[in-house]
mmCIF file of N, CA and C in Angstrom:
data_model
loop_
_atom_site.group_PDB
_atom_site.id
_atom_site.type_symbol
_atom_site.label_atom_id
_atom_site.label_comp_id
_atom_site.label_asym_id
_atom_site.label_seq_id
_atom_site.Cartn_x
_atom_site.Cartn_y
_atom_site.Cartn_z
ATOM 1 N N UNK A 1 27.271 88.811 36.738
ATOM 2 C CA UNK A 1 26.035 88.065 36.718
ATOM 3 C C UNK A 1 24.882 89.041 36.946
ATOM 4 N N UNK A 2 24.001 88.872 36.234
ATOM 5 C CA UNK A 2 22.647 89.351 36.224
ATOM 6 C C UNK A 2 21.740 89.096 37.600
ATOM 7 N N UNK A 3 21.308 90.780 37.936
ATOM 8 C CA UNK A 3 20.365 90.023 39.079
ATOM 9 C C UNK A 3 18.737 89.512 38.376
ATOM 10 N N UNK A 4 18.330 88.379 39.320
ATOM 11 C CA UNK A 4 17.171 87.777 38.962
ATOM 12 C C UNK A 4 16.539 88.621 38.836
ATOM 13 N N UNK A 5 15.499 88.580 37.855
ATOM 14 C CA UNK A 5 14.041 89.395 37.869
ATOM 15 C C UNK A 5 13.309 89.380 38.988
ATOM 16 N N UNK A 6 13.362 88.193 39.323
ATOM 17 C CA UNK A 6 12.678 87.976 40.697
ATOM 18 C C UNK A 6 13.444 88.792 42.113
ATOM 19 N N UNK A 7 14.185 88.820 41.830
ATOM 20 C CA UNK A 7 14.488 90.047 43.513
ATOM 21 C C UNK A 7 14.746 91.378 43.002
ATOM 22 N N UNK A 8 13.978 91.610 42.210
ATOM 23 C CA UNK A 8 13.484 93.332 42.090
ATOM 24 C C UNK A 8 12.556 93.427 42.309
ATOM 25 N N UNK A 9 12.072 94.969 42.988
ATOM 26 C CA UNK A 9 10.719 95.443 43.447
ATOM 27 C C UNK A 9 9.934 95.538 42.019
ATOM 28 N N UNK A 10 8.743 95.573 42.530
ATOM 29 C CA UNK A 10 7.528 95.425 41.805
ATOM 30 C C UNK A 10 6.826 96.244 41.506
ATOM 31 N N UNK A 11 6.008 96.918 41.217
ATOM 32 C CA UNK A 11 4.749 97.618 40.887
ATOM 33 C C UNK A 11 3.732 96.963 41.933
ATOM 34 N N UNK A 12 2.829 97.059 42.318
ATOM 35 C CA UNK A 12 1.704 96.873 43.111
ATOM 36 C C UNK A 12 0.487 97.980 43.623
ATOM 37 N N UNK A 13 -0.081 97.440 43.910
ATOM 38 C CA UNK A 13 -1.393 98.271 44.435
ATOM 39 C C UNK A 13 -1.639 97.893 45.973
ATOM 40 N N UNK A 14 -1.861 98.913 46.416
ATOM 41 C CA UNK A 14 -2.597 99.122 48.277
ATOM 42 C C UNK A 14 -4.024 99.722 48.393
ATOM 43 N N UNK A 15 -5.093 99.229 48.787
ATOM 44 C CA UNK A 15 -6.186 99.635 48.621
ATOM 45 C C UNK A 15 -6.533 99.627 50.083
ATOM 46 N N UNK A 16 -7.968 100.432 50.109
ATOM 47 C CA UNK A 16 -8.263 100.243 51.684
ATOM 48 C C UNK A 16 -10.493 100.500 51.273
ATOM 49 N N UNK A 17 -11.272 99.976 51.654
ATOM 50 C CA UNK A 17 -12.364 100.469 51.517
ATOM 51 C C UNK A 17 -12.670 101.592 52.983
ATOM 52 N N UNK A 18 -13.261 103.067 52.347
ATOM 53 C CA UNK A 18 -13.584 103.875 53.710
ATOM 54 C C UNK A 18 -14.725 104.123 53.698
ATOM 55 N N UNK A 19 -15.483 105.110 54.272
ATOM 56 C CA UNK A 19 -16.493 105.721 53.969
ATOM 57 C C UNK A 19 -16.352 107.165 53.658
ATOM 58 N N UNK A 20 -16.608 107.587 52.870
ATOM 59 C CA UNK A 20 -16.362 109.871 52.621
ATOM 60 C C UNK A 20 -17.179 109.889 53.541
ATOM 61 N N UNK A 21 -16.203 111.055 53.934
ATOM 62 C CA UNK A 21 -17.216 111.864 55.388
ATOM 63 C C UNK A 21 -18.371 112.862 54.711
ATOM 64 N N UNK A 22 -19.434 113.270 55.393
ATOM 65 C CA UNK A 22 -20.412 113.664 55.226
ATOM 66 C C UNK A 22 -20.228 115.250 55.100
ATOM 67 N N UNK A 23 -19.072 115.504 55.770
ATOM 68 C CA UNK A 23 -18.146 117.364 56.164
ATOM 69 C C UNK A 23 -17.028 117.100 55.723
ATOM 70 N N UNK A 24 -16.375 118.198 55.455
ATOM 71 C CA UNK A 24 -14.653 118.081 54.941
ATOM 72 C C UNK A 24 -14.130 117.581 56.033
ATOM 73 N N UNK A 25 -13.284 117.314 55.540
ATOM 74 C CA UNK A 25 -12.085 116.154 56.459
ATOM 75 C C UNK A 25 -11.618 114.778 56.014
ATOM 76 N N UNK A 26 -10.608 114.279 56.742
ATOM 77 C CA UNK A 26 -9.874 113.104 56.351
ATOM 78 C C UNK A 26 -10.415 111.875 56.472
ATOM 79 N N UNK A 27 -10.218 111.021 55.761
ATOM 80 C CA UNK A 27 -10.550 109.397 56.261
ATOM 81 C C UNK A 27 -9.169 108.370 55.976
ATOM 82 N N UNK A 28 -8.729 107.974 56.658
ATOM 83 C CA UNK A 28 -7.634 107.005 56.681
ATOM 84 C C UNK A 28 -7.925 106.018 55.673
ATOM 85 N N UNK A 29 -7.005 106.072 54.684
ATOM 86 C CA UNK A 29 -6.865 105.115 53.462
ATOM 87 C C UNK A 29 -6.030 104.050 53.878
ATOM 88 N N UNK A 30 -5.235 103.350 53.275
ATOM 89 C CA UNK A 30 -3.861 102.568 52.909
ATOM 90 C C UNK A 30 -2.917 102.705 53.202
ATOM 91 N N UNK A 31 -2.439 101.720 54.031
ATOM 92 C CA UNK A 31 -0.876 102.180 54.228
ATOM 93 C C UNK A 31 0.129 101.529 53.532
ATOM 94 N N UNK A 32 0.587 102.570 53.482
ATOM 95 C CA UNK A 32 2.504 102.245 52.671
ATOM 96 C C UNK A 32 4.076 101.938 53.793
ATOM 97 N N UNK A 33 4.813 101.291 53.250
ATOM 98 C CA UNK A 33 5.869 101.604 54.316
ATOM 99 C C UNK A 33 6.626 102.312 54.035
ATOM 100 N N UNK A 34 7.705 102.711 54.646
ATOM 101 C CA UNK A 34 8.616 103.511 54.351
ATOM 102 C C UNK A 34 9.565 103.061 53.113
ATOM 103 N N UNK A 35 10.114 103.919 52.532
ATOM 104 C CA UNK A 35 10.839 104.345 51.170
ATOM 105 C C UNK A 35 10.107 103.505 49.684
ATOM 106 N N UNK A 36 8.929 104.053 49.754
ATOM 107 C CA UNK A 36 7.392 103.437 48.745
ATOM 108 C C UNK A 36 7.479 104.375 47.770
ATOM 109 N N UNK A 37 7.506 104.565 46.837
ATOM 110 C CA UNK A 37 7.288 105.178 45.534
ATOM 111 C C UNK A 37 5.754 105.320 44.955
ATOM 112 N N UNK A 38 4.966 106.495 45.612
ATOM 113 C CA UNK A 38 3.931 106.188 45.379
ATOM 114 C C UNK A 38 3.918 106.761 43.401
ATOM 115 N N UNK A 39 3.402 106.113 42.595
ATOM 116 C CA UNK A 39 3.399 106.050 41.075
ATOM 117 C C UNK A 39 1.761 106.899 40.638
ATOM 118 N N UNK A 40 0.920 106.215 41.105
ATOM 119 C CA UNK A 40 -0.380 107.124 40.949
ATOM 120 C C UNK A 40 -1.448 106.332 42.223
ATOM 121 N N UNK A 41 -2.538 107.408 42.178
ATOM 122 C CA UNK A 41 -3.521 107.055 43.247
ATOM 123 C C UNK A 41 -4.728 107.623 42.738
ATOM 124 N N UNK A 42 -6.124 107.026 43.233
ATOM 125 C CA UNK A 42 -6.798 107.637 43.202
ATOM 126 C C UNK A 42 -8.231 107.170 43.726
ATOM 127 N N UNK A 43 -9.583 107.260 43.606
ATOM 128 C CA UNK A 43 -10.416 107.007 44.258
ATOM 129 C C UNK A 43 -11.716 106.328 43.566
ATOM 130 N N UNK A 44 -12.261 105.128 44.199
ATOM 131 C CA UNK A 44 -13.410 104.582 43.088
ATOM 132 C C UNK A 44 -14.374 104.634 44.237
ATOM 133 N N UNK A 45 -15.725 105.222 43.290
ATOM 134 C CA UNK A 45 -16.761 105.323 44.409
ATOM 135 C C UNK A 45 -17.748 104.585 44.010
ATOM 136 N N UNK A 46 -17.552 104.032 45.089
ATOM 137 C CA UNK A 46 -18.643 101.894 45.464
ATOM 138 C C UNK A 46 -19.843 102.561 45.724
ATOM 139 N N UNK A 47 -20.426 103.897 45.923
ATOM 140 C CA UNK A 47 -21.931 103.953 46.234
ATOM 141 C C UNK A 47 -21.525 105.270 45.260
ATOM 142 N N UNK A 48 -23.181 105.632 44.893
ATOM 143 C CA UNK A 48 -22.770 107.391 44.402
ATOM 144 C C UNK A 48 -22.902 108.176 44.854
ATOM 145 N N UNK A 49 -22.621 109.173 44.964
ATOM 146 C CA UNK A 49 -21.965 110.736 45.815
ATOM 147 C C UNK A 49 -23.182 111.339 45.450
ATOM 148 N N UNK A 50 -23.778 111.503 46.395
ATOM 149 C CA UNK A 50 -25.007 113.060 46.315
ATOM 150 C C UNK A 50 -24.255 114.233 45.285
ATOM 151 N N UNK A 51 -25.335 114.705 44.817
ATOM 152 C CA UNK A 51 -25.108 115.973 44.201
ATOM 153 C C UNK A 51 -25.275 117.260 45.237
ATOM 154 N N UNK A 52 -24.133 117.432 45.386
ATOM 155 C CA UNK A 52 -24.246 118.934 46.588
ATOM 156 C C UNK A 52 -23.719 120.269 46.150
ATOM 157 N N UNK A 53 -23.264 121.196 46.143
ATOM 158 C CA UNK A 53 -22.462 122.110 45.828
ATOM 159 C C UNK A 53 -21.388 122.128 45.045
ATOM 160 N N UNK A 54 -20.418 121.314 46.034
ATOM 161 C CA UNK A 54 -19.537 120.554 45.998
ATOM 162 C C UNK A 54 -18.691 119.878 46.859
ATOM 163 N N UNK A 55 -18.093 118.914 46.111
ATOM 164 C CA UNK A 55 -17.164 117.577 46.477
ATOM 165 C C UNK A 55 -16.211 117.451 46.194
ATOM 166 N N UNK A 56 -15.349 117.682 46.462
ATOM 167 C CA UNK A 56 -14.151 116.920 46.140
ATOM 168 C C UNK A 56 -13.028 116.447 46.638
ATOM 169 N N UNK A 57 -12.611 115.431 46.293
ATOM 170 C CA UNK A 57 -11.711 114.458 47.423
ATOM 171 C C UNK A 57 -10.273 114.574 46.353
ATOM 172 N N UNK A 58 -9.364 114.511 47.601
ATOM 173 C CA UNK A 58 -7.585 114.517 47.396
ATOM 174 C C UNK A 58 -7.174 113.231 48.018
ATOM 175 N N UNK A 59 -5.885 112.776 47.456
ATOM 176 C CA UNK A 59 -5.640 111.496 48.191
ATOM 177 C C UNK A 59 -3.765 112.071 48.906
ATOM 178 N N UNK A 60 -3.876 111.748 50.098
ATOM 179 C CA UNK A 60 -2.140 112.381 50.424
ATOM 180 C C UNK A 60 -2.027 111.855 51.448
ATOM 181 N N UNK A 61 -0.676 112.211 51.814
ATOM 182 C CA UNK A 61 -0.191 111.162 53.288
ATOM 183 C C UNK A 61 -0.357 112.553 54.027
ATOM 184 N N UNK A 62 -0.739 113.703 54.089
ATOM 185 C CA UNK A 62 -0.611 114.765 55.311
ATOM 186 C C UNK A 62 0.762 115.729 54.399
ATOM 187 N N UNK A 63 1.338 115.439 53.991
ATOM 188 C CA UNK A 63 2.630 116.005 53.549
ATOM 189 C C UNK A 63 2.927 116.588 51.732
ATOM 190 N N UNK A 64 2.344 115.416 51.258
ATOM 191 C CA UNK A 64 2.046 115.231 49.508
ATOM 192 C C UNK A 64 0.871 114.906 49.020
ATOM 193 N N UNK A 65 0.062 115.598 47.878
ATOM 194 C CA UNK A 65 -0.825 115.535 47.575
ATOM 195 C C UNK A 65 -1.105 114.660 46.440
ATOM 196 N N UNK A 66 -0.947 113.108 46.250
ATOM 197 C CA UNK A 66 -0.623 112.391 45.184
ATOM 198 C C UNK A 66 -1.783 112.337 44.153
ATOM 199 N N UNK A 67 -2.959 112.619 44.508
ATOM 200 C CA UNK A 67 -3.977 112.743 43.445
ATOM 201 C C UNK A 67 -4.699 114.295 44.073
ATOM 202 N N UNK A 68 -4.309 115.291 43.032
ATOM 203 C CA UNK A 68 -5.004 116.723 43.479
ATOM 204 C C UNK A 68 -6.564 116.670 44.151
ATOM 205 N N UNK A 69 -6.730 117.598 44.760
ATOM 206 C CA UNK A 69 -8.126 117.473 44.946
ATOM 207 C C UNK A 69 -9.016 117.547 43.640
ATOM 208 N N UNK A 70 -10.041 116.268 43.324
ATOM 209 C CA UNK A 70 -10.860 116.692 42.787
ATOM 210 C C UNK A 70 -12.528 116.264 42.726
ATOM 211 N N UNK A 71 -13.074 116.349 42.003
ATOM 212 C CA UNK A 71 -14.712 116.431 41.887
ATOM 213 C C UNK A 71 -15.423 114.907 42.078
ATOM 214 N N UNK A 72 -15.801 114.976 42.558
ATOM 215 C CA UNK A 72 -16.567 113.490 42.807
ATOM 216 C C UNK A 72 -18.343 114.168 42.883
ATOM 217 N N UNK A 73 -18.074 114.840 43.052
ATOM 218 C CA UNK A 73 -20.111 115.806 43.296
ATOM 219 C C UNK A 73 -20.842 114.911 42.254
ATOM 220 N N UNK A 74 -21.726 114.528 42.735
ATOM 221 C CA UNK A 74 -22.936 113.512 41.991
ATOM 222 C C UNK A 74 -21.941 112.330 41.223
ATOM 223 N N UNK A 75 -21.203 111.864 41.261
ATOM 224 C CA UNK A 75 -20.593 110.730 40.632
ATOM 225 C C UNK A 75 -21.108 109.205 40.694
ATOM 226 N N UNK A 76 -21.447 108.712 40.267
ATOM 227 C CA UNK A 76 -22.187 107.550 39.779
ATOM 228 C C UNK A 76 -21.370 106.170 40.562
ATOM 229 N N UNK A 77 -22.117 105.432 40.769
ATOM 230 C CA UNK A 77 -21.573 104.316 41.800
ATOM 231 C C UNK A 77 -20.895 103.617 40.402
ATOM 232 N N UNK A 78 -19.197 103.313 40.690
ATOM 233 C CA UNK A 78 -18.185 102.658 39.562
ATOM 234 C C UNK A 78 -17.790 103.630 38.934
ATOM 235 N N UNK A 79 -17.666 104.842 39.321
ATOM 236 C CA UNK A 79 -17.003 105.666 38.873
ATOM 237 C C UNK A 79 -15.277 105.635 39.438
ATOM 238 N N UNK A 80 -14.174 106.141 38.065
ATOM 239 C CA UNK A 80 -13.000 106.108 39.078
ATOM 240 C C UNK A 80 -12.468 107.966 38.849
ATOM 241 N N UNK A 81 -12.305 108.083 39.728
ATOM 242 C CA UNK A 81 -11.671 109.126 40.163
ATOM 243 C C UNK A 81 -9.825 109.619 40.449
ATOM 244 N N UNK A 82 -9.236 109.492 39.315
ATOM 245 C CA UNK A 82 -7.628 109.863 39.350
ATOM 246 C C UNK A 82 -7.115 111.543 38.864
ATOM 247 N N UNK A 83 -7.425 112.836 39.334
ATOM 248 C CA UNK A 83 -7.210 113.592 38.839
ATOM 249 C C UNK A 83 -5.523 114.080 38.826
ATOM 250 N N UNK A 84 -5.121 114.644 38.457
ATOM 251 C CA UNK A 84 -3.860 115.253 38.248
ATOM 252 C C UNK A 84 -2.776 114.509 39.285
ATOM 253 N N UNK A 85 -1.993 114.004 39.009
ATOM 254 C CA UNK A 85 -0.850 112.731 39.727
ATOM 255 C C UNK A 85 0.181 113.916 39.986
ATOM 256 N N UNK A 86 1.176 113.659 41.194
ATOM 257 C CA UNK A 86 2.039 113.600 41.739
ATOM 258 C C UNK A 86 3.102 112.699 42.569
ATOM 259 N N UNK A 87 3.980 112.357 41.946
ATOM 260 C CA UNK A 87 5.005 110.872 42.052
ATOM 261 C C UNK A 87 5.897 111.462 43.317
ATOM 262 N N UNK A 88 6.030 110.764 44.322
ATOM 263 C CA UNK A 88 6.508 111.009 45.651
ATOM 264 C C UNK A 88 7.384 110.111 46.620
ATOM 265 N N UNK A 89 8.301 110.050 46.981
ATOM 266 C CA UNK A 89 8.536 108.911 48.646
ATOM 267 C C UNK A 89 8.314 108.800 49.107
ATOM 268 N N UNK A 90 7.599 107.914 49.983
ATOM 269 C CA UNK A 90 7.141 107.970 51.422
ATOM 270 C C UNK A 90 8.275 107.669 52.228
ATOM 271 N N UNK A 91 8.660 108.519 52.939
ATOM 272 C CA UNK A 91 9.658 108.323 53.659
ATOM 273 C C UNK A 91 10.130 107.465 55.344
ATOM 274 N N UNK A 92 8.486 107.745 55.571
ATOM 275 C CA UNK A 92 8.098 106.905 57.300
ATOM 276 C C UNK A 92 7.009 106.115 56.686
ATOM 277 N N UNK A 93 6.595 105.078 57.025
ATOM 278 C CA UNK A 93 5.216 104.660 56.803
ATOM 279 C C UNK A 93 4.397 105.521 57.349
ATOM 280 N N UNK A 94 3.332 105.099 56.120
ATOM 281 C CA UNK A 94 2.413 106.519 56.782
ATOM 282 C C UNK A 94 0.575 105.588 55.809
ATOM 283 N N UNK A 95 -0.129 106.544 55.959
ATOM 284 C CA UNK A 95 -0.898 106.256 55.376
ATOM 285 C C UNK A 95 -1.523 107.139 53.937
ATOM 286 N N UNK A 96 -2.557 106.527 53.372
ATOM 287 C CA UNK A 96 -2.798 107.327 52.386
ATOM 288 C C UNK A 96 -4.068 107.774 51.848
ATOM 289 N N UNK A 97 -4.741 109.199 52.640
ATOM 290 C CA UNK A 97 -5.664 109.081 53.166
ATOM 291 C C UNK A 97 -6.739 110.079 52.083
ATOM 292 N N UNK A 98 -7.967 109.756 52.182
ATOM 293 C CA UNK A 98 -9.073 110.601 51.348
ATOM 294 C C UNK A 98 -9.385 112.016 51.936
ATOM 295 N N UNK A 99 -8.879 112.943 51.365
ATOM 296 C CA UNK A 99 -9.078 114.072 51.950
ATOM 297 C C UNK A 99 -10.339 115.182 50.920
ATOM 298 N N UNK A 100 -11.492 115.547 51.817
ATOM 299 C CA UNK A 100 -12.296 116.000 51.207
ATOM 300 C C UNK A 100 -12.951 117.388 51.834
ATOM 301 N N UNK A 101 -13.307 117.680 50.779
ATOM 302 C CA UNK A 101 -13.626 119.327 50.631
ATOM 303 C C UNK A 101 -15.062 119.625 50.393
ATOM 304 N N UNK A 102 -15.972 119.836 51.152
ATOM 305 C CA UNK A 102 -17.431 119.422 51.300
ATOM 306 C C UNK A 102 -18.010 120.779 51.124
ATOM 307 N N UNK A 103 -19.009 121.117 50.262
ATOM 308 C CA UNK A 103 -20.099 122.810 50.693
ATOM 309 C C UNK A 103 -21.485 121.555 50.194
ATOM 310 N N UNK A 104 -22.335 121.080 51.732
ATOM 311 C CA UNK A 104 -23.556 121.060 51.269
ATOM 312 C C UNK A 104 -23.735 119.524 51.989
ATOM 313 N N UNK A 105 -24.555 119.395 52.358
ATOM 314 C CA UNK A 105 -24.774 118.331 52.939
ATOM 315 C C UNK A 105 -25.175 116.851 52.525
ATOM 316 N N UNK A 106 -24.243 116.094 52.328
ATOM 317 C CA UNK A 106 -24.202 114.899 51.603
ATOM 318 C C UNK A 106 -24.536 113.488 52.466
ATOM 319 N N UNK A 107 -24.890 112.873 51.524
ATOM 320 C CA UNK A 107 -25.085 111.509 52.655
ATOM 321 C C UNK A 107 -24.104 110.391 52.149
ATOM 322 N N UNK A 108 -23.535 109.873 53.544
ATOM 323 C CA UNK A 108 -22.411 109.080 53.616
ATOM 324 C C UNK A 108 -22.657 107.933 52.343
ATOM 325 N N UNK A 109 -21.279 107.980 51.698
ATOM 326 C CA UNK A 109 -20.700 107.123 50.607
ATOM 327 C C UNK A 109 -19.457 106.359 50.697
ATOM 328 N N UNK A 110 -19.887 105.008 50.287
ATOM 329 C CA UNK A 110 -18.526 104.063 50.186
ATOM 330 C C UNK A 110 -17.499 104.370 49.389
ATOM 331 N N UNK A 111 -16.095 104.451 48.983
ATOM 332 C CA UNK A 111 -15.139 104.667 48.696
ATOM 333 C C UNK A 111 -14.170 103.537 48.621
ATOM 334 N N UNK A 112 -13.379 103.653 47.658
ATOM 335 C CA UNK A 112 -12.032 102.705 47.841
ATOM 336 C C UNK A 112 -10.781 103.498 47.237
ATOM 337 N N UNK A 113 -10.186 103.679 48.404
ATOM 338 C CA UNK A 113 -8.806 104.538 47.499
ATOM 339 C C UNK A 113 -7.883 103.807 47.597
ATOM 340 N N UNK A 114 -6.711 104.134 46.441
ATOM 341 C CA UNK A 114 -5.840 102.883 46.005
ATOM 342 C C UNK A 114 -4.727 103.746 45.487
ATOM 343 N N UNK A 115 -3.836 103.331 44.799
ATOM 344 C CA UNK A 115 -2.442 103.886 45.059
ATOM 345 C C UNK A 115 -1.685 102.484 44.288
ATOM 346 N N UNK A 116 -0.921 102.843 43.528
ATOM 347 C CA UNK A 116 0.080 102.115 42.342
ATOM 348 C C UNK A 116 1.403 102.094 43.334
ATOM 349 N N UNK A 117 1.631 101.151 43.872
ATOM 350 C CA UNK A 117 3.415 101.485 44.468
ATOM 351 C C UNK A 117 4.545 100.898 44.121
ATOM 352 N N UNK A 118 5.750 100.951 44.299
ATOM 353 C CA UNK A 118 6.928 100.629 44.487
ATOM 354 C C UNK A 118 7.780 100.660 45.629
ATOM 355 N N UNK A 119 8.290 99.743 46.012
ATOM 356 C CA UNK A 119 9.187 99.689 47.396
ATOM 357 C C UNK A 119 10.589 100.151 46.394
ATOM 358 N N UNK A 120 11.087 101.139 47.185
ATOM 359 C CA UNK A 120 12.307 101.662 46.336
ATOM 360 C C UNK A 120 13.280 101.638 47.186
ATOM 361 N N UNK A 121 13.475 100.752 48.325
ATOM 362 C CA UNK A 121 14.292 100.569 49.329
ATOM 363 C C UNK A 121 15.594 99.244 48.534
ATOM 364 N N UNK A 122 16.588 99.434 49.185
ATOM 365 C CA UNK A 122 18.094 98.875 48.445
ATOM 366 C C UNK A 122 17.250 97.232 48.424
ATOM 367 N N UNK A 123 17.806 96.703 47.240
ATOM 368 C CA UNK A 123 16.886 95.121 47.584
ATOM 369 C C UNK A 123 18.492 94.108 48.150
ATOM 370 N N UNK A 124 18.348 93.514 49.012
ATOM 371 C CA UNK A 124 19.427 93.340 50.175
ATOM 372 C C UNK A 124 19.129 92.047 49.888
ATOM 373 N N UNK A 125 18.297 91.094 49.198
ATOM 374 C CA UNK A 125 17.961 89.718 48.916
ATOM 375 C C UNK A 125 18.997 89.363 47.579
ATOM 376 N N UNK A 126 19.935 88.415 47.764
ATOM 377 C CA UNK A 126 20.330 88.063 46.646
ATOM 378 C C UNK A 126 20.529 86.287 46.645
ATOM 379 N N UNK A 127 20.637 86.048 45.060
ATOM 380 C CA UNK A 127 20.544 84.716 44.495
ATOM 381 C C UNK A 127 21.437 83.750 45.411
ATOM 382 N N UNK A 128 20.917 82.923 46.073
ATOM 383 C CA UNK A 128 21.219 81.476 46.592
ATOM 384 C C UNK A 128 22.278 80.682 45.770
ATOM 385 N N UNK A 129 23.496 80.826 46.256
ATOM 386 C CA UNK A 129 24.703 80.875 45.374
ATOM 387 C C UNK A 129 25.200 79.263 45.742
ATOM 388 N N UNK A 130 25.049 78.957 47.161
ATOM 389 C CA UNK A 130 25.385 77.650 48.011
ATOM 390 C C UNK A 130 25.039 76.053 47.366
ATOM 391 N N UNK A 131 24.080 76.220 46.525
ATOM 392 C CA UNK A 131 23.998 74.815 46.155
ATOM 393 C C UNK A 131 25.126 74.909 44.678
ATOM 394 N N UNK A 132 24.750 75.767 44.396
ATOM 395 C CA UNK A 132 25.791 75.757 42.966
ATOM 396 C C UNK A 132 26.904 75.319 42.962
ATOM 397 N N UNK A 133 27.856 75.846 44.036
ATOM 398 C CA UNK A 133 28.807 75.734 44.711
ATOM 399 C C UNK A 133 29.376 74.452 44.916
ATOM 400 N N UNK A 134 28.436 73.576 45.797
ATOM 401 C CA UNK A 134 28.337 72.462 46.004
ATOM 402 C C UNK A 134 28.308 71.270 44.996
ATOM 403 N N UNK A 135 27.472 71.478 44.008
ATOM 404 C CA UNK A 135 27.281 70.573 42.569
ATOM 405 C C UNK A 135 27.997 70.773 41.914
ATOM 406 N N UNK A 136 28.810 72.136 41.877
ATOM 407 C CA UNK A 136 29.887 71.897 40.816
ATOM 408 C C UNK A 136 31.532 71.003 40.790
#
């Protein structure tokens, strides 16, 4: 017997709204749980990014870098931002955070980083066999 479509994992999205920091450094994105298949990620910017030197934001749990660092410098409010993908496990829950690389002094911008997932953990849910059983 066929398992249902319905008790297989899914595709989905995890989003989180942050603010980019004004200096390099992290901002806590989205969290995933453990054994997540992150598929792609990347960053949409809800206000626009000063034009500074440069900018550019990475999206990673501390460990994997799922969207490379890249350029957001002067980017236009509704802009999306997905540069170069890397497909990964998350192995602990963790989060999935905006990591940015600052020369020049910018003024704080809204952000939303997001992330395509899959739970790739054993699916342990199966079809309700008991009434069948019964009616037949």
């Amino acid at each position: 017997m066929a398992k249902s479509q319905s008790l297989l994992s899914k595709a989905y999205m995890v989003e989180a709204t942050v603010e980019l920091p004004t200096a390099s450094g992290t901002v806590v994105g989205p969290t995933v749980g453990a054994g997540t298949l992150v598929l792609a990620a990347g960053v949409e910017c809800i206000d626009a990014v000063d034009d500074v030197t440069s900018y550019t934001v990475a999206v990673s749990d501390g460990t994997t870098s799922f969207m490379a660092a890249t350029s957001v410098d002067a980017a236009s409010a509704g802009t999306f931002v997905y540069g170069t993908q890397t497909q990964a496990v998350i192995a602990a829950e963790d989060t999935l955070d905006a990591v940015a690389a600052i020369s020049g002094s910018p003024a704080a911008a809204t952000a939303r980083v997001w992330a395509i997932v899959v739970d790739v953990n054993a699916a342990h849910r199966a079809a309700a066999e008991v009434d069948r059983d019964v009616l037949a």
